[in-house]
Amino acid sequence: MIVRRPNLGLPRRVVTYHLLFCSIAIVWLVVGFLIVAHGVFSARSITACLSRLGKVTAAVELEYLRHAEHSIHSLLVRAKNESHFRYCALEGLDGTYLVHTDASLVGSKVEEHAGTELRWASISGTRYLDQEGNPIHEYRVPLSVGDRIIGALRVGVPEPSLFATVVDIGRVAPLVLLIPLGLVVCGALVLSRLTNSLSEIGRQLHQLATQPIGEPVQLQALELKDATSLGWNRAVAALERNTNGELRQSVQERLQNAVAERRVTQHAEILRSLPDGVALTDVEGRLTFVNRAVAALLGEELSEGADLASYLGNAGLEAIVNPEGTSTGAPVIGELQRPGKQSDRFIRVARSPVQLAHGAGQLWCLRDVTQQKLSDQMRDQFIDTATHELRTPLANIKAYAETLVTCETIDVEEQKEFCNIINSEVTRLARFVDDLLSISSIEMGALCIDRQRVDTFRMFTEVLDKIEPLMQQKQIAFTSELPEKLPELQLDKDKFVVVLVNLLGNAAKYTPAGGQVTFRVTIENSHLQCAVIDSGIGIEREELPKLFDKVFRSADPRVQEETGTGLGLSLAQEVVRMHRGVLTVESELNVGSTFTVTLPIEGAK
Amino acid sequence: MNKSVLIVDDNLALLRVTQFAMERAGFQTQTARNGRLALDLAKSTAFAAVITDQQMPEMTGIELSRALRALPEYRECPIFLLTAKGLELELSRLREDLGINGVFCKPFSPLAVVKAVEDSMMTCA
């Protein structure tokens, strides 16, 4: 019943339980006490009875000796009244009452009551119920004068009742009952006080449990009494802080915040990962942001707070640092030269003023323009070469043509020679224009090859026919090593002949007179290899990676001496690549170079 | 009157045709394939004029001109420059610094060169 009424409150329930169990215990104790007390009282009253019975017996025997049985009646009546007997009687030997406190029964036959037999030494008795149902103890004591038995004394004593015991105990009840009851009540009060905080906490939690989900949680702080209430108050305060903070924001707001935060992180990460260096300095020129590329570009780790301007100034970029003239808002641009692994690197630094939330600053953008510089240099070199390559044959053609036209007296041999020169210069010019067109086709991805089944032996013969006069002219020992059996291949013959002539022509060009050039064709692992081996000037190790770049020409003066466009090798590589082959080079300066074209043989295993 | 002219060019064909034109005009000519050879030749022979290509291995036309001007006998000697460049060279600066008498951009007319040489000789004379 108590358990089913949770709204009763914890302390009340605790106190109620306490009182309930205490009451049961007290009742239990009281009943036990009564039972014990009753037993004690009964035993005591019987003992008192028996002792009085002894006295009465002695008095009756004495009276009998003196006055026979005549004055015994008054004695018995007196004994009955004094000792609260129900009755007192003298039984004669004939089985009739000689004397009885109830005069009507004198002379009548002694009635033997049915009941429980009692015996106390020489005293025997019976416990029986009278007409009203009250238990009566009847004791019989034999009377004797001298050795002669004169009869028996019969005494009826009412048994002490439980009520009588209660009445007796009633006198000590205040002491026995009130003190434990008082203690129980005290216990209840202490319990109630101890659980007072819990009661309030319990009430609030119960309220929380019954309210619909989603409603704002409202908990009140308690009056500060003990550690429990203090702890509760702190918990409530913490909950309130959370509720007033982010929890109070709606899901939408929190989502928006999360998205914004993610965007900011994303932007920061993008900035940090940019290949261009980005740095930000404050009014005092201290770095407030620097991305990873800056360190890579400058080759030095600059931490936030460092002075970027003076660092750049020290690195040789005073121009961008000194003038404050950024009032127009246009960026100030400077170029920084840093020593690199192979060659110097160029870094373009742009500084522009920027207005930030916390004040004016400078935004620095750093970009590696080495490649751009190189390509500018290459373009200049190419234009230079191209101009020379175009103008030289043109100059010859014009000079010879003009001479032919203006000179009236010129012999036929000379005329023929001049015409031949014009012719060969035109050829040279045409070849250069062809190369230029091919290169521009490569640039546009429009170079196409026309592959047909080609008898490679005939192709090589054609190449050798073209190249041998050149070798002889330059007094170079030229040998060609071709295998006996050569396969047919799917090739663009014209372009491939150009490639081989170009490689062999280069070998002739850059091998001094008296040197050696070998053209060796081998078949290995289903690949056809054409190697052009010379004992020429060789190529500097540093220049090897750039060798196939368009319009690259070695800085070696021995190369600069020769005419050339720097187009041949890049064109050759492209043609070989389009035949799914590779063009490789091995070279040692002043020892010689080997260019190898490796082509797959289709259909071969 | 000294009518010997030194012609310097690494391009044999152009050297040949220039030489041809000069000889037709009545000059005595000597040729050199590069600047260094030309300088050696100029030291042994006194030429009335020098025609040189600009772009040559070992020693460019301008370097040759500078070296010639350093020699006392060539301080006033007319020097003509043949070049495939043209725009990149500052003609006025060349005239002022080295006293180059004429610059001919390729393709040039051999007759114009002959005429310029003749004119310069007339002026000198």
XYZ file of C-alpha atoms in Angstrom:
730
model
C 0.000 0.000 0.000
C 2.794 2.371 0.897
C 4.898 1.203 -2.001
C 2.058 1.939 -4.387
C 1.843 5.560 -3.331
C 5.075 7.073 -4.599
C 3.700 10.607 -4.290
C 3.766 10.133 -0.540
C 7.370 11.263 -0.553
C 10.447 9.398 0.418
C 10.796 10.612 4.041
C 7.150 9.932 4.814
C 7.468 6.478 3.398
C 10.649 5.861 5.338
C 8.997 7.113 8.541
C 5.858 5.123 7.876
C 7.862 1.953 7.367
C 9.800 2.764 10.476
C 6.612 3.255 12.524
C 4.954 0.179 11.065
C 7.782 -2.159 11.902
C 8.357 -0.547 15.274
C 4.650 -0.906 16.159
C 4.672 -4.567 15.186
C 7.751 -5.076 17.335
C 6.171 -3.245 20.295
C 2.926 -5.217 20.049
C 4.943 -8.398 19.843
C 6.908 -7.416 22.917
C 3.784 -6.332 24.831
C 2.020 -9.635 24.125
C 5.088 -11.592 25.168
C 5.452 -9.447 28.270
C 1.798 -10.012 29.152
C 2.110 -13.757 28.733
C 5.220 -13.862 30.876
C 3.731 -11.477 33.460
C 0.503 -13.466 33.618
C 2.446 -16.654 34.267
C 4.475 -14.947 36.980
C 1.353 -13.414 38.605
C -0.538 -16.741 38.477
C 2.329 -18.642 40.068
C 2.684 -15.976 42.754
C -1.054 -15.958 43.644
C -1.140 -19.799 43.822
C 1.898 -19.812 46.097
C 0.225 -17.192 48.351
C -2.974 -19.257 48.334
C -1.156 -22.399 49.378
C 0.648 -20.670 52.211
C -2.682 -19.237 53.477
C -4.224 -22.664 53.047
C -1.560 -24.071 55.382
C -2.337 -21.436 57.984
C -6.112 -21.975 57.655
C -5.636 -25.771 57.955
C -3.613 -25.347 61.164
C -6.201 -22.913 62.567
C -9.107 -25.286 61.698
C -7.349 -28.314 63.343
C -6.717 -26.251 66.491
C -10.333 -24.995 66.587
C -11.616 -28.584 66.064
C -9.640 -29.798 69.098
C -10.989 -27.005 71.201
C -14.570 -26.596 70.223
C -15.268 -29.493 67.856
C -16.965 -28.355 64.710
C -19.335 -25.697 65.986
C -17.178 -22.576 65.799
C -15.343 -23.598 62.633
C -17.898 -21.859 60.425
C -16.949 -18.378 61.540
C -13.271 -19.282 61.126
C -13.853 -20.401 57.582
C -15.904 -17.298 56.753
C -13.134 -15.117 58.132
C -10.472 -17.032 56.108
C -12.605 -16.777 52.944
C -12.943 -13.016 53.267
C -9.314 -12.457 54.152
C -7.830 -14.561 51.383
C -10.375 -13.879 48.592
C -11.383 -17.600 48.464
C -14.540 -18.385 46.559
C -15.574 -20.751 49.177
C -14.259 -22.725 52.149
C -15.755 -26.021 53.379
C -15.089 -28.848 55.801
C -15.810 -32.330 54.470
C -16.709 -35.006 56.846
C -15.613 -38.605 56.701
C -19.063 -39.555 55.446
C -18.654 -37.519 52.310
C -20.899 -34.630 53.291
C -20.120 -31.040 54.031
C -19.837 -30.540 57.773
C -19.275 -26.859 57.482
C -19.521 -24.616 54.325
C -19.261 -20.914 53.845
C -22.386 -21.330 51.748
C -24.745 -22.438 54.541
C -27.222 -24.010 52.071
C -24.762 -26.721 51.202
C -24.068 -27.910 54.770
C -25.059 -31.533 55.080
C -25.268 -32.058 51.336
C -23.132 -34.556 49.506
C -19.726 -33.356 48.464
C -19.727 -32.733 44.697
C -16.632 -33.977 42.904
C -15.917 -31.594 39.977
C -14.546 -32.911 36.720
C -11.418 -31.097 35.521
C -7.653 -31.067 35.562
C -6.048 -32.683 38.535
C -3.651 -30.517 40.558
C -1.227 -31.685 43.266
C 1.006 -29.677 45.608
C 2.781 -32.089 48.072
C -0.001 -33.453 50.308
C -2.457 -31.026 48.794
C -4.450 -32.283 45.844
C -6.828 -30.285 43.766
C -8.887 -29.933 40.653
C -9.153 -27.133 38.134
C -12.736 -26.849 36.887
C -15.113 -24.335 35.396
C -18.082 -23.133 37.477
C -21.575 -22.453 36.161
C -20.475 -18.991 34.824
C -17.476 -20.568 33.055
C -14.854 -19.036 35.352
C -11.898 -21.328 36.081
C -11.797 -22.349 39.750
C -8.984 -24.149 41.565
C -10.309 -26.402 44.301
C -7.701 -27.544 46.796
C -8.267 -30.440 49.239
C -6.227 -30.677 52.414
C -6.820 -33.660 54.729
C -7.432 -32.592 58.371
C -6.182 -34.737 61.213
C -6.252 -34.391 65.000
C -3.506 -36.456 66.441
C -3.495 -39.607 64.304
C -7.172 -39.442 63.604
C -8.348 -38.130 60.299
C -11.305 -35.958 60.828
C -12.080 -34.963 57.314
C -10.731 -32.639 54.634
C -10.661 -28.910 54.067
C -11.910 -27.878 50.618
C -11.060 -24.420 49.402
C -12.180 -22.877 46.049
C -9.870 -20.237 44.657
C -10.708 -18.315 41.522
C -7.874 -18.586 38.960
C -6.154 -15.181 38.349
C -7.505 -13.867 34.939
C -5.508 -12.175 32.158
C -7.557 -9.067 32.734
C -6.479 -9.016 36.327
C -2.869 -9.279 35.174
C -3.405 -6.374 32.695
C -4.898 -4.319 35.451
C -1.942 -5.175 37.620
C 0.538 -4.280 34.876
C -1.426 -1.119 34.099
C 0.248 0.471 37.037
C 3.713 0.116 35.482
C 2.531 0.632 31.860
C 3.663 4.235 31.508
C 7.243 3.227 32.177
C 7.213 0.060 30.099
C 5.388 1.389 27.011
C 5.877 5.106 26.786
C 9.676 5.086 26.748
C 10.005 2.747 23.695
C 7.179 4.611 21.996
C 8.931 7.872 22.641
C 12.181 6.450 21.213
C 10.354 5.240 18.111
C 8.883 8.682 17.555
C 12.308 10.246 18.022
C 13.721 7.828 15.430
C 10.959 8.798 13.038
C 11.754 12.483 13.454
C 15.478 11.929 12.864
C 14.753 9.841 9.771
C 12.380 12.444 8.458
C 14.970 15.144 8.889
C 17.738 13.081 7.298
C 15.723 12.343 4.179
C 14.302 15.817 3.806
C 16.673 16.813 0.887
C 16.071 13.516 -0.810
C 12.369 14.153 -0.584
C 12.654 17.392 -2.574
C 15.056 15.829 -5.065
C 12.725 12.883 -5.418
C 9.780 15.197 -5.999
C 11.584 17.107 -8.743
C 12.835 13.945 -10.426
C 9.353 12.508 -10.289
C 8.014 15.647 -11.926
C 10.707 15.343 -14.585
C 9.790 11.722 -15.215
C 6.138 12.537 -15.726
C 6.542 15.538 -18.051
C 6.496 15.014 -21.847
C 9.855 14.460 -23.568
C 11.308 17.582 -25.151
C 9.917 20.094 -22.707
C 12.543 22.250 -21.061
C 13.997 20.752 -17.920
C 13.355 22.944 -14.918
C 15.016 21.962 -11.685
C 15.196 24.112 -8.576
C 18.081 24.470 -6.241
C 17.444 23.359 -2.642
C 17.948 25.115 0.666
C 21.508 24.305 1.607
C 21.422 21.810 4.475
C 23.842 18.991 3.815
C 26.229 17.536 1.299
C 23.362 16.038 -0.676
C 21.648 19.391 -1.222
C 24.994 21.032 -2.068
C 25.713 18.361 -4.680
C 22.209 18.721 -6.100
C 22.578 22.487 -6.343
C 25.839 22.121 -8.251
C 24.278 19.618 -10.645
C 21.374 21.983 -11.265
C 23.764 24.879 -11.898
C 25.798 22.815 -14.364
C 22.655 21.743 -16.165
C 21.504 25.328 -16.376
C 24.796 26.451 -17.855
C 24.528 23.778 -20.523
C 20.931 24.614 -21.211
C 21.655 28.317 -21.525
C 24.647 27.575 -23.782
C 24.654 25.400 -26.839
C 21.789 23.183 -25.777
C 19.383 26.046 -25.895
C 20.251 26.616 -29.557
C 17.924 24.979 -31.937
C 19.028 22.076 -34.067
C 18.962 24.390 -37.087
C 21.327 26.859 -35.466
C 23.668 24.155 -34.381
C 23.650 22.690 -37.884
C 24.410 26.086 -39.359
C 27.202 26.623 -36.895
C 28.649 23.220 -37.689
C 28.492 23.926 -41.433
C 30.105 27.342 -40.970
C 32.807 25.859 -38.801
C 33.447 23.127 -41.340
C 33.655 25.712 -44.097
C 36.176 27.739 -42.144
C 38.296 24.652 -41.490
C 38.013 23.686 -45.133
C 39.089 27.142 -46.280
C 41.991 27.132 -43.878
C 43.056 23.705 -45.099
C 42.769 24.810 -48.742
C 44.918 27.844 -47.992
C 47.457 25.709 -46.201
C 47.665 23.210 -49.054
C 47.936 25.700 -51.919
C 51.014 25.148 -54.075
C 51.577 28.910 -54.014
C 52.892 30.440 -50.852
C 50.423 32.600 -48.949
C 51.359 34.588 -45.883
C 49.709 37.347 -43.911
C 51.429 39.970 -41.802
C 49.899 42.416 -39.341
C 50.507 46.173 -39.058
C 53.829 45.566 -37.373
C 54.927 43.182 -40.096
C 54.676 40.084 -37.934
C 53.492 36.898 -39.603
C 50.005 35.950 -38.530
C 49.460 33.213 -41.071
C 51.784 31.232 -43.230
C 50.994 28.192 -45.352
C 53.116 25.150 -46.029
C 54.250 26.223 -49.494
C 56.054 29.286 -48.097
C 58.517 27.106 -46.221
C 59.042 24.946 -49.302
C 59.569 27.988 -51.544
C 61.916 29.863 -49.229
C 63.619 26.693 -48.078
C 63.234 27.888 -44.515
C 60.597 27.359 -41.867
C 59.098 30.707 -40.854
C 56.959 30.494 -37.775
C 54.112 32.831 -36.991
C 55.343 36.035 -35.436
C 58.474 36.148 -37.587
C 59.297 39.286 -39.544
C 58.728 38.267 -43.164
C 59.633 41.652 -44.668
C 63.082 41.805 -43.115
C 63.663 38.158 -43.987
C 62.899 38.895 -47.650
C 65.006 42.064 -47.405
C 67.946 40.039 -46.183
C 67.327 37.541 -48.961
C 67.902 40.301 -51.508
C 64.434 41.598 -52.142
C 64.650 45.130 -50.749
C 62.579 46.489 -53.608
C 59.379 44.887 -52.451
C 59.967 45.563 -48.804
C 61.044 49.184 -48.665
C 58.506 51.275 -50.542
C 55.307 51.752 -48.666
C 53.671 52.763 -51.935
C 50.785 50.392 -51.909
C 48.248 53.150 -51.528
C 46.820 52.433 -54.950
C 45.891 48.960 -53.794
C 47.848 47.372 -56.602
C 50.222 44.652 -55.486
C 53.936 45.324 -55.367
C 55.764 42.569 -57.205
C 59.334 41.490 -56.837
C 61.406 38.528 -57.741
C 63.588 36.506 -55.445
C 66.407 34.291 -56.602
C 67.169 31.283 -54.427
C 69.878 28.732 -55.026
C 68.253 25.461 -56.024
C 69.556 21.928 -56.341
C 70.321 22.055 -60.062
C 69.865 25.666 -60.957
C 68.668 28.829 -59.296
C 65.009 29.078 -58.558
C 62.999 32.213 -59.117
C 60.221 33.150 -56.756
C 57.844 35.934 -57.554
C 56.674 37.737 -54.438
C 53.556 39.894 -54.578
C 52.620 42.066 -51.646
C 49.211 43.671 -51.445
C 47.539 45.581 -48.631
C 44.603 43.853 -47.069
C 42.006 45.057 -44.615
C 41.246 42.493 -41.976
C 38.822 42.423 -39.099
C 41.553 43.178 -36.595
C 43.304 45.877 -38.616
C 45.297 46.501 -41.758
C 47.817 43.946 -42.905
C 49.791 42.767 -45.865
C 49.032 39.717 -47.950
C 52.047 38.038 -49.446
C 51.772 35.650 -52.364
C 54.817 33.649 -53.360
C 54.992 31.698 -56.587
C 57.730 29.598 -58.069
C 58.245 31.058 -61.546
C 61.384 29.092 -62.326
C 59.582 27.053 -64.947
C 58.138 30.186 -66.481
C 61.569 31.789 -66.517
C 63.066 28.728 -68.142
C 60.357 28.622 -70.712
C 60.848 32.342 -71.412
C 64.545 31.716 -71.808
C 63.835 28.796 -74.093
C 61.455 30.870 -76.157
C 64.026 33.649 -76.509
C 66.652 31.132 -77.438
C 64.300 29.567 -79.942
C 63.435 32.882 -81.563
C 67.107 33.699 -81.681
C 67.916 30.368 -83.313
C 64.958 30.516 -85.622
C 65.834 34.011 -86.761
C 69.381 32.946 -87.505
C 68.248 29.741 -89.194
C 65.787 31.609 -91.384
C 67.892 34.596 -92.213
C 71.097 32.786 -93.089
C 69.670 30.789 -96.013
C 67.608 33.811 -97.038
C 70.725 35.961 -97.059
C 72.505 33.425 -99.223
C 69.615 33.086 -101.626
C 69.221 36.844 -101.962
C 72.947 37.451 -102.341
C 73.415 34.768 -104.973
C 70.242 35.615 -106.838
C 71.160 39.280 -106.895
C 74.657 38.477 -108.058
C 73.289 36.288 -110.836
C 70.902 39.002 -111.931
C 73.254 41.953 -111.728
C 76.498 40.466 -113.004
C 76.474 40.519 -116.755
C 79.731 38.702 -117.209
C 79.645 35.510 -115.303
C 80.724 32.185 -116.637
C 78.451 29.187 -116.877
C 80.284 27.129 -114.250
C 79.873 29.849 -111.725
C 76.245 30.351 -112.682
C 75.657 26.654 -112.114
C 77.477 26.697 -108.799
C 75.495 29.704 -107.601
C 72.231 28.068 -108.618
C 73.223 24.942 -106.723
C 73.924 26.988 -103.635
C 70.540 28.715 -103.945
C 68.923 25.317 -104.353
C 70.544 23.786 -101.280
C 69.761 26.860 -99.201
C 66.128 26.629 -100.235
C 66.160 22.949 -99.198
C 67.644 23.863 -95.844
C 65.021 26.549 -95.387
C 62.245 24.137 -96.324
C 63.506 21.501 -93.892
C 63.582 24.033 -91.104
C 60.045 25.126 -91.901
C 59.019 21.443 -91.906
C 60.583 20.956 -88.483
C 58.813 24.022 -87.206
C 55.498 22.762 -88.489
C 56.063 19.315 -86.984
C 56.892 20.817 -83.635
C 53.822 22.973 -83.707
C 51.813 19.863 -84.654
C 53.200 18.117 -81.577
C 52.252 21.133 -79.529
C 48.708 20.933 -80.797
C 48.682 17.146 -80.598
C 48.096 17.028 -84.308
C 51.231 15.182 -85.376
C 50.018 12.038 -87.054
C 51.937 9.090 -88.336
C 50.972 6.999 -91.282
C 51.993 3.431 -90.409
C 52.552 0.975 -93.183
C 54.310 -2.338 -93.523
C 57.922 -1.418 -94.077
C 60.873 -3.531 -95.083
C 63.261 -2.293 -92.444
C 66.348 -3.392 -94.367
C 65.423 -1.102 -97.247
C 64.635 1.677 -94.836
C 68.039 1.379 -93.159
C 69.750 1.312 -96.562
C 67.982 4.538 -97.470
C 69.166 6.132 -94.230
C 72.729 4.959 -94.755
C 72.731 6.282 -98.331
C 71.815 9.688 -97.010
C 74.256 9.738 -94.140
C 77.393 8.141 -95.584
C 78.434 11.139 -97.752
C 78.187 13.347 -94.662
C 80.470 11.020 -92.692
C 82.982 10.898 -95.504
C 82.911 14.649 -95.823
C 83.782 15.025 -92.148
C 86.311 12.188 -92.235
C 84.530 10.092 -89.671
C 84.994 6.320 -89.573
C 81.431 5.158 -90.013
C 80.387 1.533 -89.583
C 76.934 0.042 -89.728
C 76.046 -3.308 -88.175
C 72.786 -4.769 -89.386
C 71.559 -8.289 -88.534
C 71.179 -10.660 -91.440
C 67.458 -11.010 -91.070
C 65.372 -7.964 -90.430
C 61.649 -8.024 -89.766
C 58.975 -6.014 -91.496
C 57.454 -3.419 -89.204
C 54.442 -1.171 -89.160
C 56.086 2.234 -89.402
C 55.706 5.689 -90.809
C 58.757 5.251 -93.004
C 59.303 8.895 -93.952
C 59.166 10.154 -90.379
C 61.300 7.287 -89.135
C 63.948 7.964 -91.757
C 63.987 11.576 -90.593
C 64.509 10.411 -87.007
C 67.432 8.150 -87.885
C 68.994 10.726 -90.214
C 68.642 13.270 -87.486
C 70.361 11.052 -84.894
C 73.141 10.083 -87.306
C 73.419 13.686 -88.491
C 73.857 14.827 -84.902
C 76.514 12.152 -84.409
C 78.338 13.465 -87.451
C 77.865 17.066 -86.371
C 79.216 16.627 -82.863
C 81.987 14.146 -83.568
C 85.281 15.765 -84.541
C 87.065 14.685 -87.705
C 88.817 11.349 -87.234
C 86.183 10.146 -84.775
C 84.004 7.087 -84.987
C 80.290 6.628 -85.478
C 78.589 3.237 -85.389
C 75.016 2.459 -86.405
C 74.069 -0.855 -84.785
C 70.742 -2.588 -85.222
C 69.931 -5.563 -82.969
C 66.848 -7.668 -82.258
C 66.348 -8.563 -78.634
C 63.330 -9.828 -76.727
C 60.898 -8.945 -79.491
C 62.329 -5.444 -79.675
C 64.228 -3.801 -82.478
C 67.030 -1.601 -81.226
C 68.800 0.988 -83.361
C 71.806 2.439 -81.607
C 73.808 5.411 -82.847
C 77.153 5.336 -81.076
C 79.607 8.182 -81.509
C 82.971 9.165 -80.083
C 81.951 12.804 -80.049
C 81.969 15.612 -77.577
C 79.424 14.007 -75.269
C 76.803 15.678 -73.185
C 77.119 17.180 -69.732
C 75.327 15.076 -67.104
C 73.288 18.069 -65.949
C 72.020 18.680 -69.461
C 70.838 15.113 -70.113
C 67.355 15.541 -68.604
C 66.683 18.608 -70.755
C 68.092 17.062 -73.916
C 64.724 16.220 -75.449
C 63.108 19.536 -74.506
C 61.930 21.533 -77.450
C 64.527 24.043 -78.724
C 66.952 23.047 -75.996
C 70.514 23.508 -77.096
C 73.511 22.693 -74.987
C 75.518 25.531 -73.535
C 78.676 23.721 -74.663
C 80.473 26.143 -77.031
C 81.242 23.221 -79.334
C 77.514 22.798 -79.791
C 76.867 26.513 -80.157
C 79.407 26.558 -82.977
C 77.224 24.274 -85.050
C 73.992 25.417 -86.544
C 70.906 23.775 -85.191
C 67.374 24.521 -84.168
C 67.073 22.442 -81.037
C 64.018 20.876 -82.624
C 65.464 17.636 -83.977
C 65.706 15.533 -80.822
C 62.359 16.574 -79.395
C 60.786 15.748 -82.752
C 62.626 12.404 -82.883
C 61.466 11.469 -79.410
C 57.877 12.314 -80.249
C 57.932 10.217 -83.435
C 59.473 7.234 -81.601
C 56.936 7.598 -78.826
C 54.120 7.541 -81.337
C 55.503 4.240 -82.614
C 55.196 2.956 -79.024
C 58.965 2.948 -78.750
C 61.455 4.775 -76.582
C 64.404 6.971 -77.368
C 67.118 6.826 -74.738
C 70.513 8.411 -74.390
C 73.719 7.544 -72.584
C 76.572 9.937 -72.723
C 79.863 10.895 -71.182
C 81.393 14.269 -71.745
C 84.371 14.170 -74.154
C 83.955 10.410 -74.617
C 80.843 10.051 -76.711
C 77.139 9.530 -76.774
C 74.827 6.632 -77.583
C 71.261 7.275 -78.715
C 69.092 4.174 -78.810
C 65.687 3.784 -80.439
C 63.825 0.737 -79.108
C 60.745 -0.372 -81.040
C 58.440 -3.265 -80.217
C 58.117 -5.880 -82.955
C 54.423 -6.617 -83.253
C 53.427 -10.249 -83.508
C 56.758 -11.452 -82.177
C 56.913 -13.424 -78.978
C 95.246 53.457 -103.168
C 94.876 50.459 -100.903
C 91.868 48.544 -102.113
C 92.292 45.372 -100.082
C 89.307 44.337 -98.048
C 89.036 41.681 -95.316
C 85.822 39.654 -95.345
C 85.011 37.574 -92.257
C 82.170 35.046 -92.139
C 81.690 31.500 -90.829
C 79.168 30.788 -93.563
C 81.232 29.792 -96.577
C 78.497 30.445 -99.101
C 77.941 33.978 -97.920
C 81.682 34.575 -97.696
C 82.009 33.404 -101.252
C 79.284 35.619 -102.699
C 80.474 38.704 -100.799
C 83.996 38.090 -101.975
C 82.715 37.649 -105.535
C 80.837 40.952 -105.427
C 83.796 42.847 -103.964
C 86.260 41.470 -106.486
C 83.879 42.333 -109.325
C 83.969 45.895 -108.006
C 87.725 45.894 -108.212
C 88.746 45.203 -104.637
C 91.403 42.814 -103.485
C 89.965 40.543 -100.888
C 91.092 38.210 -98.205
C 88.756 36.011 -96.173
C 88.693 34.561 -92.707
C 86.354 31.919 -91.194
C 86.236 33.436 -87.730
C 87.171 36.495 -85.700
C 90.401 35.188 -84.285
C 91.798 34.257 -87.698
C 90.658 37.627 -88.999
C 92.461 39.480 -86.222
C 95.679 37.607 -86.916
C 95.329 38.415 -90.610
C 94.592 42.079 -89.908
C 97.743 42.399 -87.823
C 99.932 41.132 -90.668
C 98.181 42.921 -93.508
C 96.836 46.475 -93.567
C 93.307 46.373 -94.967
C 91.442 49.405 -96.242
C 88.132 48.054 -94.973
C 86.731 45.114 -92.973
C 83.413 43.385 -93.580
C 82.463 40.987 -90.802
C 79.573 38.771 -89.871
C 78.292 39.353 -86.337
C 77.370 35.824 -85.228
C 80.458 33.707 -85.400
C 82.080 31.099 -83.157
C 85.059 32.028 -80.979
C 84.775 35.746 -81.573
C 81.759 37.732 -82.652
C 81.823 40.564 -85.172
C 81.491 43.174 -82.436
C 84.317 41.639 -80.424
C 86.461 41.645 -83.550
C 85.598 45.288 -84.215
C 86.555 46.222 -80.662
C 89.855 44.368 -80.989
C 90.576 46.060 -84.330
C 89.808 49.507 -82.961
C 92.364 48.798 -80.251
C 95.006 48.514 -82.958
C 96.368 51.931 -84.025
C 96.250 51.169 -87.735
C 92.555 50.237 -87.627
C 91.377 53.183 -85.541
C 89.926 54.901 -88.586
C 89.442 51.868 -90.835
C 85.857 51.458 -92.104
C 84.197 48.394 -90.561
C 80.907 46.915 -91.783
C 78.807 44.484 -89.829
C 76.585 41.797 -91.346
C 73.997 40.464 -88.965
C 71.040 38.117 -88.889
C 69.699 39.967 -85.870
C 69.252 43.651 -86.502
C 66.567 44.735 -84.143
C 68.420 43.635 -81.008
C 71.574 45.529 -81.911
C 71.583 49.209 -81.166
C 73.028 50.719 -84.295
C 73.596 54.179 -82.872
C 75.481 52.755 -79.911
C 77.613 50.629 -82.218
C 78.462 53.710 -84.298
C 79.342 55.796 -81.266
C 81.280 53.198 -79.329
C 83.051 51.316 -82.053
C 82.749 53.586 -85.051
C 81.031 50.874 -87.059
C 80.443 52.404 -90.446
C 77.520 50.321 -91.524
C 75.301 47.479 -90.421
C 73.637 45.229 -92.958
C 70.774 43.012 -91.844
C 70.456 39.646 -93.529
C 69.243 39.147 -96.124
C 71.318 42.006 -97.504
C 72.258 43.108 -100.984
C 75.935 42.462 -101.841
C 75.875 45.467 -104.165
C 74.767 47.699 -101.325
C 77.735 46.472 -99.289
C 80.078 47.161 -102.175
C 78.636 50.641 -102.552
C 78.954 51.385 -98.862
C 82.598 50.255 -98.865
C 83.303 52.367 -101.904
C 81.610 55.412 -100.328
C 83.531 55.045 -97.098
C 86.811 54.848 -98.981
C 85.929 57.973 -100.910
C 85.219 59.805 -97.682
C 88.452 58.614 -96.130
C 90.385 59.534 -99.173
